[in-house]
CSV table of C-alpha atoms in Angstrom, one decimal:
chain,number,residue,atom,x,y,z
A,24,MET,CA,28.1,16.1,-123.9
A,25,HIS,CA,31.5,17.5,-125.1
A,26,ILE,CA,32.9,13.8,-123.8
A,27,ILE,CA,29.8,12.0,-125.2
A,28,ASP,CA,30.3,13.6,-128.5
A,29,ARG,CA,34.0,13.1,-128.7
A,30,TYR,CA,33.8,9.7,-129.3
A,31,ALA,CA,30.2,10.0,-131.4
A,32,TYR,CA,32.7,11.0,-133.7
A,33,SER,CA,36.1,9.1,-133.8
A,34,ASN,CA,35.1,5.7,-132.2
A,35,ALA,CA,36.3,2.8,-134.6
A,36,ILE,CA,32.5,2.1,-135.4
A,37,ARG,CA,31.7,5.3,-136.5
A,38,GLY,CA,31.2,4.6,-140.1
A,39,VAL,CA,29.1,1.4,-139.4
A,40,ASP,CA,24.8,1.8,-139.9
A,41,PRO,CA,23.1,3.5,-137.3
A,42,ALA,CA,20.3,1.3,-138.0
A,43,GLN,CA,22.5,-1.6,-136.7
A,44,LYS,CA,24.1,0.0,-133.0
A,45,GLY,CA,20.8,1.5,-133.0
A,46,GLY,CA,19.2,-2.4,-133.5
A,47,LEU,CA,21.1,-3.8,-131.0
A,48,ALA,CA,20.7,-1.1,-128.1
A,49,LEU,CA,16.5,-1.8,-129.1
A,50,ILE,CA,17.1,-5.2,-128.4
A,51,ALA,CA,18.7,-4.9,-125.0
A,52,MET,CA,16.3,-2.3,-123.8
A,53,LEU,CA,13.1,-4.5,-124.7
A,54,LEU,CA,14.3,-7.1,-123.5
A,55,CYS,CA,15.7,-5.7,-120.1
A,56,LEU,CA,11.9,-4.3,-120.0
A,57,ALA,CA,10.4,-7.4,-120.8
A,58,LEU,CA,12.3,-10.0,-118.5
A,59,GLU,CA,11.7,-9.9,-114.8
A,60,GLN,CA,15.2,-11.3,-113.9
A,61,PRO,CA,17.8,-9.5,-111.6
A,62,ALA,CA,20.7,-10.7,-114.1
A,63,VAL,CA,19.0,-9.4,-117.4
A,64,GLY,CA,19.7,-6.4,-116.9
A,65,LEU,CA,23.4,-6.9,-115.5
A,66,LEU,CA,24.0,-9.2,-118.3
A,67,THR,CA,22.6,-6.6,-120.1
A,68,LEU,CA,25.3,-4.3,-119.0
A,69,GLY,CA,28.2,-6.5,-119.5
A,70,TRP,CA,27.0,-6.6,-122.4
A,71,MET,CA,27.2,-3.5,-123.8
A,72,PHE,CA,30.1,-2.6,-121.7
A,73,ALA,CA,32.2,-5.2,-123.9
A,74,LEU,CA,30.5,-3.7,-127.3
A,75,ALA,CA,31.6,-0.7,-126.7
A,76,THR,CA,34.8,-1.2,-125.2
A,77,LEU,CA,36.3,-4.0,-127.7
A,78,TRP,CA,34.1,-3.6,-131.0
A,79,ALA,CA,33.8,0.7,-130.7
A,80,ARG,CA,36.7,1.0,-129.1
A,81,VAL,CA,35.5,3.5,-126.8
A,82,PRO,CA,37.7,3.6,-123.5
A,83,ALA,CA,36.6,2.0,-120.5
A,84,ARG,CA,37.1,5.1,-118.3
A,85,ALA,CA,34.1,7.3,-120.9
A,86,PHE,CA,32.1,4.4,-120.9
A,87,GLY,CA,31.9,4.1,-116.7
A,88,ARG,CA,31.7,8.2,-116.8
A,89,ALA,CA,28.8,8.2,-119.1
A,90,LEU,CA,27.1,5.9,-116.2
A,91,LEU,CA,28.8,7.9,-113.5
A,92,ALA,CA,26.9,10.5,-114.8
A,93,GLU,CA,23.2,8.3,-114.9
A,94,GLY,CA,23.7,7.2,-111.5
A,95,PRO,CA,22.9,9.6,-109.0
A,96,PHE,CA,19.2,9.8,-111.2
A,97,LEU,CA,19.0,5.9,-110.2
A,98,LEU,CA,20.0,6.0,-106.8
A,99,LEU,CA,17.6,9.0,-106.0
A,100,SER,CA,14.8,6.9,-107.7
A,101,LEU,CA,15.5,4.4,-106.0
A,102,VAL,CA,15.2,5.6,-102.4
A,103,GLY,CA,11.4,6.6,-102.8
A,104,VAL,CA,11.0,2.4,-103.8
A,105,ALA,CA,12.8,0.6,-101.5
A,106,LEU,CA,12.3,2.8,-97.7
A,107,SER,CA,9.1,3.4,-95.9
A,108,VAL,CA,8.0,6.5,-94.6
A,109,SER,CA,5.0,6.8,-92.1
A,110,LEU,CA,3.6,7.7,-89.0
A,111,ALA,CA,2.6,4.8,-87.4
A,112,PRO,CA,5.6,2.3,-86.3
A,113,LEU,CA,6.4,0.3,-89.4
A,114,ALA,CA,6.3,-3.7,-89.4
A,115,GLY,CA,9.5,-4.7,-89.6
A,116,PRO,CA,13.0,-3.1,-88.8
A,117,ALA,CA,12.3,0.6,-88.7
A,118,LEU,CA,14.3,3.5,-88.1
A,119,ARG,CA,13.4,6.5,-85.8
A,120,LEU,CA,13.2,10.0,-86.9
A,121,GLY,CA,11.4,12.7,-85.0
A,122,PRO,CA,7.5,11.5,-85.2
A,123,PHE,CA,8.5,9.5,-88.5
A,124,TRP,CA,9.5,5.9,-88.9
A,125,ILE,CA,11.8,5.2,-91.8
A,126,GLY,CA,11.6,1.3,-93.3
A,127,SER,CA,12.4,-1.3,-95.4
A,128,SER,CA,10.5,-5.0,-96.4
A,129,PRO,CA,12.5,-7.4,-98.1
A,130,GLU,CA,9.0,-6.9,-101.0
A,131,SER,CA,10.7,-3.1,-101.8
A,132,LEU,CA,13.9,-4.5,-101.5
A,133,PHE,CA,13.4,-7.1,-104.4
A,134,LEU,CA,11.8,-4.5,-106.0
A,135,ALA,CA,14.2,-2.2,-105.6
A,136,THR,CA,17.1,-4.0,-106.6
A,137,ARG,CA,14.8,-5.6,-110.1
A,138,LEU,CA,14.4,-1.6,-111.2
A,139,PHE,CA,17.7,-0.4,-110.5
A,140,THR,CA,19.2,-3.1,-112.7
A,141,ARG,CA,16.6,-2.7,-115.1
A,142,ALA,CA,17.3,0.8,-115.8
A,143,LEU,CA,21.4,0.2,-115.1
A,144,GLY,CA,20.8,-2.5,-118.1
A,145,CYS,CA,19.2,0.1,-120.1
A,146,ALA,CA,21.3,2.9,-119.7
A,147,ALA,CA,23.7,1.2,-120.4
A,148,ALA,CA,22.1,0.4,-124.2
A,149,LEU,CA,21.7,4.2,-124.5
A,150,ASN,CA,25.0,4.5,-123.1
A,151,PHE,CA,26.7,2.1,-125.7
A,152,LEU,CA,24.5,3.8,-128.8
A,153,ILE,CA,25.2,7.4,-128.4
A,154,LEU,CA,29.1,6.6,-127.2
A,155,THR,CA,29.0,5.5,-130.8
A,156,THR,CA,26.9,7.4,-133.0
A,157,PRO,CA,26.8,10.8,-133.4
A,158,LEU,CA,23.7,12.6,-132.8
A,159,LEU,CA,23.8,13.2,-137.2
A,160,ASP,CA,23.2,9.6,-137.9
A,161,LEU,CA,20.7,9.4,-134.6
A,162,ILE,CA,18.4,11.8,-136.8
A,163,GLU,CA,19.5,9.8,-140.2
A,164,LEU,CA,18.3,7.0,-139.1
A,165,LEU,CA,15.0,8.7,-138.1
A,166,ARG,CA,14.7,10.3,-141.5
A,167,ARG,CA,15.2,6.6,-142.7
A,168,LEU,CA,12.6,5.5,-140.6
A,169,ARG,CA,9.4,8.2,-142.2
A,170,VAL,CA,9.8,10.0,-138.9
A,171,PRO,CA,8.1,13.2,-140.6
A,172,GLU,CA,10.2,16.1,-141.9
A,173,THR,CA,9.5,19.0,-139.5
A,174,LEU,CA,11.1,17.3,-136.5
A,175,ILE,CA,13.9,16.3,-138.3
A,176,ASP,CA,14.9,19.4,-139.7
A,177,LEU,CA,14.3,20.9,-136.0
A,178,MET,CA,16.3,17.8,-134.8
A,179,SER,CA,18.7,19.2,-136.6
A,180,LEU,CA,18.2,22.5,-136.4
A,181,THR,CA,18.4,22.8,-132.3
A,182,TYR,CA,21.6,20.5,-132.7
A,183,ARG,CA,23.7,22.9,-134.4
A,184,ALA,CA,22.4,25.9,-131.9
A,185,ILE,CA,23.5,24.0,-129.4
A,186,ALA,CA,26.9,24.2,-130.8
A,187,VAL,CA,27.0,28.0,-131.5
A,188,LEU,CA,24.7,29.2,-128.4
A,189,LEU,CA,27.7,28.0,-126.1
A,190,GLU,CA,30.2,29.8,-128.2
A,191,SER,CA,28.5,32.9,-127.5
A,192,LEU,CA,27.6,31.8,-124.3
A,193,GLN,CA,31.3,31.1,-123.4
A,194,ARG,CA,31.9,34.0,-125.4
A,195,MET,CA,29.5,37.0,-123.1
A,196,ALA,CA,30.5,35.2,-120.3
A,197,THR,CA,34.7,35.4,-120.7
A,198,ALA,CA,33.6,39.4,-121.1
A,199,GLN,CA,31.3,40.0,-118.0
A,200,ASP,CA,34.3,38.1,-116.3
A,201,ALA,CA,37.0,40.3,-117.6
A,202,ARG,CA,34.1,42.7,-116.0
A,203,LEU,CA,34.3,41.1,-112.5
A,204,GLY,CA,30.7,40.3,-113.3
A,205,TYR,CA,30.9,37.6,-111.0
A,206,ALA,CA,33.3,38.8,-108.3
A,207,GLY,CA,30.1,38.4,-104.7
A,208,PRO,CA,27.2,35.3,-105.6
A,209,TRP,CA,24.6,38.8,-105.9
A,210,ARG,CA,26.9,40.5,-108.9
A,211,ALA,CA,27.2,36.9,-110.0
A,212,LEU,CA,23.3,35.9,-109.7
A,213,ARG,CA,22.7,39.5,-111.7
A,214,SER,CA,25.1,38.6,-114.7
A,215,ALA,CA,23.9,34.8,-115.4
A,216,GLY,CA,20.2,37.3,-115.4
A,217,LEU,CA,21.9,39.6,-118.2
A,218,LEU,CA,23.7,36.5,-119.6
A,219,GLY,CA,20.5,34.8,-120.0
A,220,SER,CA,18.4,37.7,-121.4
A,221,GLN,CA,21.4,38.8,-123.7
A,222,LEU,CA,21.3,35.1,-125.1
A,223,PHE,CA,18.0,35.2,-126.0
A,224,LEU,CA,18.1,38.0,-128.1
A,225,ASP,CA,21.6,36.4,-129.6
A,226,ALA,CA,19.7,33.5,-130.5
A,227,TYR,CA,16.6,35.7,-131.9
A,228,ARG,CA,19.0,37.6,-133.7
A,229,ARG,CA,20.8,34.7,-135.4
A,230,SER,CA,18.3,33.2,-136.3
A,231,GLN,CA,16.7,35.4,-139.0
A,232,ARG,CA,20.0,35.5,-140.5
A,233,LEU,CA,20.1,31.8,-140.7
A,234,GLN,CA,16.3,32.1,-142.5
A,235,MET,CA,17.9,34.9,-144.8
A,236,ALA,CA,21.2,32.7,-145.3
A,237,LEU,CA,18.9,29.5,-146.5
A,238,GLU,CA,16.9,31.5,-148.2
A,239,SER,CA,20.2,32.8,-150.1
A,240,ARG,CA,20.3,29.0,-151.1
A,241,GLY,CA,17.2,28.3,-152.5
A,242,LEU,CA,15.2,27.6,-149.4
A,243,ALA,CA,12.5,25.3,-150.6
A,244,GLY,CA,10.2,24.2,-147.4
A,245,SER,CA,12.0,21.4,-145.7
A,246,LEU,CA,16.2,21.0,-144.9
A,247,ARG,CA,16.9,18.7,-147.4
A,248,VAL,CA,20.3,17.4,-148.1
A,249,LEU,CA,22.4,14.3,-149.2
A,250,PRO,CA,21.6,11.0,-146.9
A,251,LEU,CA,24.8,9.9,-145.7
A,252,ALA,CA,26.8,6.4,-146.5
A,253,TYR,CA,27.4,4.1,-144.0
A,254,ARG,CA,28.9,0.4,-144.4
A,255,ARG,CA,27.0,-2.3,-143.0
A,256,ASP,CA,28.9,-4.8,-140.1
A,257,ARG,CA,28.5,-8.2,-140.9
A,258,ARG,CA,29.1,-9.0,-136.9
A,259,ALA,CA,26.4,-7.1,-135.9
A,260,ARG,CA,24.3,-9.3,-136.7
A,261,TRP,CA,25.5,-12.4,-134.8
A,262,PHE,CA,26.0,-10.1,-131.6
A,263,GLY,CA,22.4,-9.4,-131.9
A,264,ALA,CA,21.3,-13.0,-132.5
A,265,ALA,CA,23.4,-13.6,-129.4
A,266,LEU,CA,22.2,-10.7,-127.4
A,267,ALA,CA,19.5,-11.5,-127.3
A,268,ALA,CA,19.7,-15.4,-126.9
A,269,SER,CA,22.0,-15.0,-123.7
A,270,LEU,CA,19.2,-12.4,-122.5
A,271,LEU,CA,16.7,-14.5,-123.1
A,272,LEU,CA,18.5,-17.7,-120.7
A,273,ALA,CA,19.1,-15.3,-117.8
A,274,GLY,CA,15.6,-14.1,-118.3
A,275,ALA,CA,14.1,-17.6,-118.3
A,276,TRP,CA,16.8,-19.5,-115.4
A,277,ARG,CA,15.0,-19.0,-111.9
B,29,MET,CA,26.3,43.5,-174.3
B,30,THR,CA,24.5,43.1,-171.5
B,31,ALA,CA,25.9,42.6,-167.9
B,32,LEU,CA,25.6,39.6,-166.0
B,33,LEU,CA,23.9,41.6,-162.8
B,34,GLU,CA,22.6,45.1,-163.0
B,35,LEU,CA,21.6,47.3,-159.6
B,36,GLU,CA,19.6,50.1,-161.0
B,37,GLN,CA,18.4,53.3,-159.1
B,38,LEU,CA,18.1,50.9,-156.0
B,39,HIS,CA,15.7,52.6,-152.7
B,40,TYR,CA,15.7,51.0,-149.5
B,41,ARG,CA,14.7,51.8,-146.3
B,42,PHE,CA,14.4,49.5,-143.5
B,43,PRO,CA,10.9,49.1,-141.3
B,44,GLY,CA,10.9,51.2,-138.7
B,45,SER,CA,14.1,53.0,-139.8
B,46,ALA,CA,14.2,57.0,-140.2
B,47,GLU,CA,17.2,57.3,-142.8
B,48,PRO,CA,17.1,55.2,-146.2
B,49,ALA,CA,20.0,52.8,-146.1
B,50,LEU,CA,20.2,52.9,-150.3
B,51,ARG,CA,19.3,56.2,-152.7
B,52,GLY,CA,19.7,55.2,-155.7
B,53,ALA,CA,22.4,52.8,-155.8
B,54,SER,CA,23.6,51.4,-159.1
B,55,LEU,CA,26.4,49.0,-159.7
B,56,ARG,CA,27.0,46.8,-162.5
B,57,LEU,CA,28.8,43.6,-162.7
B,58,GLU,CA,30.8,42.3,-165.7
B,59,THR,CA,31.6,38.4,-166.6
B,60,GLY,CA,34.5,37.6,-164.7
B,61,GLN,CA,35.4,40.8,-163.1
B,62,ARG,CA,37.2,40.9,-159.2
B,63,VAL,CA,35.6,44.0,-157.6
B,64,ALA,CA,36.1,45.1,-154.3
B,65,LEU,CA,33.2,47.1,-152.8
B,66,LEU,CA,34.9,49.6,-150.3
B,67,GLY,CA,32.3,52.0,-147.9
B,68,ARG,CA,32.4,53.0,-144.3
B,69,ASN,CA,30.1,51.5,-142.0
B,70,GLY,CA,26.6,52.0,-142.3
B,71,ALA,CA,26.8,53.4,-146.6
B,72,GLY,CA,24.7,50.6,-147.9
B,73,LYS,CA,27.3,47.5,-148.2
B,74,SER,CA,25.2,44.6,-147.0
B,75,THR,CA,21.8,46.2,-147.8
B,76,LEU,CA,23.0,46.5,-151.8
B,77,LEU,CA,24.3,43.1,-151.6
B,78,LEU,CA,21.0,41.5,-149.9
B,79,HIS,CA,19.0,43.2,-153.1
B,80,ALA,CA,21.5,41.4,-155.8
B,81,ASN,CA,20.3,38.3,-154.1
B,82,GLY,CA,16.8,38.8,-154.0
B,83,LEU,CA,16.5,39.0,-150.4
B,84,LEU,CA,15.7,42.6,-150.0
B,85,ARG,CA,13.3,43.7,-152.7
B,86,PRO,CA,13.8,47.7,-153.3
B,87,SER,CA,10.9,50.2,-153.0
B,88,SER,CA,12.3,51.7,-156.8
B,89,GLY,CA,15.1,50.4,-158.6
B,90,GLN,CA,15.2,47.3,-160.8
B,91,VAL,CA,18.0,44.3,-160.7
B,92,ARG,CA,18.9,42.8,-163.6
B,93,VAL,CA,20.0,39.1,-164.1
B,94,ALA,CA,22.1,38.1,-167.0
B,95,GLY,CA,19.8,41.1,-168.6
B,96,ALA,CA,16.1,39.8,-167.4
B,97,PRO,CA,14.6,41.3,-164.6
B,98,LEU,CA,14.2,39.7,-161.3
B,99,VAL,CA,10.8,38.8,-160.4
B,100,TYR,CA,9.8,38.6,-156.9
B,101,THR,CA,8.2,34.8,-157.0
B,102,ARG,CA,9.5,31.6,-156.0
B,103,ARG,CA,10.0,30.4,-158.6
B,104,GLY,CA,11.8,34.2,-160.6
B,105,LEU,CA,14.0,33.8,-157.0
B,106,LEU,CA,15.6,30.4,-157.6
B,107,ALA,CA,16.1,31.3,-160.9
B,108,ALA,CA,18.1,34.7,-159.6
B,109,ARG,CA,20.1,32.7,-156.8
B,110,ARG,CA,21.2,30.1,-159.3
B,111,GLN,CA,23.4,32.9,-160.9
B,112,VAL,CA,24.0,34.8,-157.9
B,113,GLY,CA,25.3,33.3,-154.3
B,114,LEU,CA,26.1,35.2,-151.2
B,115,VAL,CA,28.2,34.0,-148.9
B,116,PHE,CA,28.1,36.1,-145.4
B,117,GLN,CA,30.0,37.4,-142.8
B,118,ASN,CA,29.3,34.8,-139.8
B,119,PRO,CA,29.5,31.1,-141.6
B,120,ASP,CA,27.9,30.6,-138.2
B,121,ASP,CA,25.2,32.1,-139.4
B,122,GLN,CA,25.0,30.1,-142.7
B,123,LEU,CA,26.1,26.9,-142.1
B,124,PHE,CA,22.9,24.9,-140.6
B,125,SER,CA,24.0,21.5,-140.5
B,126,ALA,CA,26.6,19.2,-138.2
B,127,SER,CA,27.6,17.5,-141.4
B,128,VAL,CA,29.9,19.3,-143.6
B,129,ALA,CA,28.7,16.7,-146.4
B,130,GLN,CA,25.1,18.0,-146.3
B,131,ASP,CA,25.4,21.6,-144.9
B,132,ILE,CA,27.3,21.7,-149.3
B,133,SER,CA,24.1,19.5,-150.5
B,134,PHE,CA,21.7,21.5,-149.7
B,135,GLY,CA,21.9,24.4,-152.4
B,136,PRO,CA,22.1,22.1,-154.9
B,137,LEU,CA,19.4,19.6,-153.8
B,138,ASN,CA,17.2,22.7,-153.5
B,139,LEU,CA,18.3,23.3,-157.0
B,140,GLY,CA,15.9,20.0,-158.0
B,141,LEU,CA,19.3,18.3,-158.9
B,142,ASP,CA,19.1,14.7,-158.2
B,143,LEU,CA,21.4,13.0,-155.7
B,144,ALA,CA,24.2,11.7,-158.4
B,145,GLU,CA,24.5,15.3,-159.3
B,146,ALA,CA,24.1,16.9,-156.1
B,147,ARG,CA,27.1,14.6,-154.6
B,148,ARG,CA,28.8,15.3,-157.9
B,149,ARG,CA,28.4,19.4,-156.8
B,150,VAL,CA,29.7,18.6,-153.6
B,151,ALA,CA,32.8,17.0,-154.6
B,152,GLU,CA,34.0,19.7,-157.0
B,153,ALA,CA,33.3,23.1,-154.8
B,154,ALA,CA,34.3,20.5,-151.9
B,155,ALA,CA,37.6,20.3,-154.2
B,156,LEU,CA,38.0,23.4,-155.2
B,157,CYS,CA,37.6,25.3,-151.2
B,158,GLU,CA,40.2,22.9,-150.2
B,159,VAL,CA,37.7,21.3,-147.6
B,160,ASP,CA,37.1,17.6,-149.4
B,161,ASP,CA,38.7,16.2,-146.6
B,162,LEU,CA,36.8,17.7,-143.5
B,163,LEU,CA,33.2,16.5,-145.5
B,164,ASP,CA,33.4,14.5,-143.0
B,165,ARG,CA,33.8,15.8,-140.0
B,166,PRO,CA,31.3,18.1,-137.7
B,167,THR,CA,30.4,21.7,-138.3
B,168,HIS,CA,31.7,22.3,-134.8
B,169,ALA,CA,34.6,20.7,-134.9
B,170,LEU,CA,35.9,23.3,-137.7
B,171,SER,CA,37.9,26.0,-137.1
B,172,GLY,CA,36.9,30.2,-138.0
B,173,GLY,CA,39.1,29.6,-141.1
B,174,GLN,CA,37.4,26.0,-142.4
B,175,LYS,CA,33.8,27.3,-141.2
B,176,LEU,CA,33.9,29.9,-143.8
B,177,ARG,CA,35.5,27.8,-146.3
B,178,VAL,CA,32.4,25.1,-146.2
B,179,ALA,CA,29.9,27.9,-146.3
B,180,LEU,CA,32.1,29.4,-149.3
B,181,ALA,CA,31.6,25.9,-151.0
B,182,GLY,CA,27.9,26.1,-149.8
B,183,VAL,CA,27.3,28.7,-152.0
B,184,LEU,CA,30.0,27.6,-154.8
B,185,ALA,CA,27.7,24.1,-155.3
B,186,MET,CA,25.5,26.2,-156.6
B,187,ALA,CA,28.1,26.8,-159.2
B,188,PRO,CA,27.0,30.4,-159.7
B,189,ARG,CA,27.5,32.6,-162.5
B,190,VAL,CA,28.2,35.7,-159.4
B,191,ILE,CA,29.2,35.2,-156.2
B,192,LEU,CA,29.1,38.3,-153.4
B,193,ALA,CA,31.0,37.7,-150.4
B,194,ASP,CA,30.1,40.0,-147.4
B,195,GLU,CA,33.3,40.6,-145.4
B,196,VAL,CA,34.7,37.0,-145.1
B,197,THR,CA,38.6,38.2,-145.0
B,198,SER,CA,38.3,40.4,-141.8
B,199,GLY,CA,39.1,38.0,-138.7
B,200,LEU,CA,41.6,36.1,-140.9
B,201,ASP,CA,45.3,35.8,-140.2
B,202,PRO,CA,47.0,36.6,-143.6
B,203,TRP,CA,47.8,33.2,-144.6
B,204,MET,CA,43.5,32.1,-144.3
B,205,ARG,CA,42.8,35.5,-145.8
B,206,ARG,CA,45.1,34.5,-149.1
B,207,GLN,CA,43.8,30.9,-149.0
B,208,VAL,CA,40.7,32.5,-149.1
B,209,VAL,CA,41.7,35.1,-151.8
B,210,ALA,CA,43.3,31.9,-153.9
B,211,ILE,CA,39.4,30.8,-153.9
B,212,PHE,CA,38.0,33.8,-155.5
B,213,ASN,CA,41.0,33.4,-158.6
B,214,ARG,CA,40.3,30.5,-159.4
B,215,LEU,CA,36.8,31.0,-159.1
B,216,VAL,CA,37.6,34.3,-161.9
B,217,ALA,CA,39.9,32.2,-163.8
B,218,GLN,CA,36.6,30.5,-164.4
B,219,GLY,CA,34.8,32.5,-165.2
B,220,VAL,CA,32.9,33.7,-162.2
B,221,THR,CA,32.5,37.3,-161.2
B,222,VAL,CA,33.2,37.8,-157.7
B,223,LEU,CA,32.3,40.5,-156.0
B,224,LEU,CA,33.6,41.6,-152.0
B,225,ALA,CA,32.9,43.8,-149.8
B,226,THR,CA,35.6,44.5,-147.1
B,227,HIS,CA,37.2,47.1,-145.2
B,228,ASP,CA,40.1,45.6,-146.6
B,229,LEU,CA,42.3,48.4,-148.6
B,230,HIS,CA,45.3,45.9,-149.2
B,231,VAL,CA,43.0,42.9,-151.1
B,232,ALA,CA,41.0,45.7,-153.0
B,233,ARG,CA,44.4,47.2,-154.0
B,234,ARG,CA,46.8,44.0,-154.5
B,235,TRP,CA,43.2,41.7,-155.3
B,236,ALA,CA,41.0,43.7,-157.4
B,237,ASP,CA,41.2,45.3,-160.9
B,238,ARG,CA,38.3,47.1,-159.7
B,239,VAL,CA,36.6,49.2,-157.1
B,240,ALA,CA,33.1,50.2,-156.1
B,241,VAL,CA,32.5,53.2,-153.1
B,242,MET,CA,29.9,53.2,-151.7
B,243,ASP,CA,28.9,56.1,-149.4
B,244,ALA,CA,25.5,57.2,-147.9
B,245,GLY,CA,23.4,54.7,-149.8
B,246,GLN,CA,25.3,55.1,-153.1
B,247,VAL,CA,27.8,53.4,-155.2
B,248,VAL,CA,28.9,57.1,-156.2
B,249,ALA,CA,32.5,56.1,-158.1
B,250,VAL,CA,33.3,52.8,-159.9
B,251,ALA,CA,36.9,52.6,-161.7
B,252,PRO,CA,40.0,50.5,-161.8
B,253,SER,CA,41.4,50.5,-158.1
B,254,ALA,CA,44.6,52.5,-159.3
B,255,GLU,CA,42.4,55.4,-160.2
B,256,VAL,CA,40.7,55.3,-156.4
B,257,PHE,CA,43.4,54.7,-154.4
B,258,ARG,CA,44.9,58.1,-156.4
B,259,ASP,CA,41.3,60.6,-156.2
B,260,GLY,CA,41.9,62.7,-152.9
B,261,GLU,CA,37.9,62.3,-152.6
B,262,LEU,CA,37.7,58.5,-153.2
B,263,ARG,CA,40.7,58.0,-150.8
B,264,ARG,CA,39.0,60.3,-148.0
B,265,LEU,CA,35.4,57.7,-148.2
B,266,ILE,CA,37.1,54.1,-148.3
B,267,GLY,CA,39.5,55.9,-145.6
B,268,ALA,CA,42.6,55.0,-147.0
B,269,ASP,CA,43.7,58.3,-145.5
B,270,ALA,CA,42.8,57.2,-142.1
B,271,CYS,CA,44.7,54.3,-141.9
B,272,MET,CA,48.3,53.3,-143.1
B,273,GLU,CA,47.8,51.5,-145.4
B,274,GLY,CA,48.1,53.1,-149.7
């Protein structure tokens, strides 16, 4: 989370309107989902990598690490699609493990490939968005799209609370560690449980103090704040057109 | 002359607590004063400040802002909070937005100001608190001292005539403390009254022109700081004898 946050705030297109960046990611995801060809997913990955590294100047390593973090989830779901397990012998090549037959077929392999490239393209598009756009700007985008205010307030408070509670968590864990709270697995488990309950209490007290602080500044039902200012980048439109055209081409090619 | 803020004979007991937190506390603040509120932990300093801002309602007694009794309705409270700003001890309890600029804009917008005026107020308050270069930074990337100054700017953007600050200088290094005190001085020069609840006897002695001393839910003395630091009984109550300072 820290890496993503760091680049989201420091990349070269931080000030570009989140609607433009979100639009690009949305085009990529929709076309990835709509078009069947595995090449579409791979091409999307290429596009998003290029946009993130060349346009937004996010280091290739950061983009790769974000994608690698998502990799295990993707692979796990692929195993279920590519392999079939049965008690009876399977048609085609299969491996016998005790009473089970584990096998695969060309169709399921093809299905898995398609799923993999599709998911990879979508993940890359989302990575491009979150590596270039702080959550703050995404919330601002939702606000402009007229998402109900209560949801917006909840999202922004949650985002802020994550940072505040992480700090509390680290402080408490250090205090426990200093008194050997994590020496040995059983003691560690007990300490972690205590930490969880204390963190809950801490969050509860904080919410009461926050309520008071907001009231003292004249809270009027919702958390009204100034809209943020962004610049629009002319290139975004060309990127969008080229992206859509190339993905459509790749999707139509057989 | 009517006082800017008057707390008269306030009584209050927290729900579920045996001891009352305030027992007839009274305090009067005039325009452009520098006041330090001293007293040991549990004397009722924070409770008194919460009353001055209308966050707590006394069981008896009265709060008057610029001569008018505080009315505990939406409008009445907003009118009082426009004049009396409260800065909390821990800025993390006060900052709710991940954007510095947006957080500061919260108060002005609640006053019903339009966007242009709110923007002007944000810029002005940020400049006064020396956080204008932080406006685009995320709140969680700030240091403790920066967070405190942003929290202060969020209150100043509402242009109150009285600032009540609860223990804000504790935990700051001497340089940061001096910076915060300098902000307070600029406010006082503009005619704002600043009341600082504190255990910091150094600040109370050097900075405040008046010192109010609380003990057991009452304000037992309000006097020029030199007098308070001379009086044996008051010295005992503010802990001047317990430390090397003074």
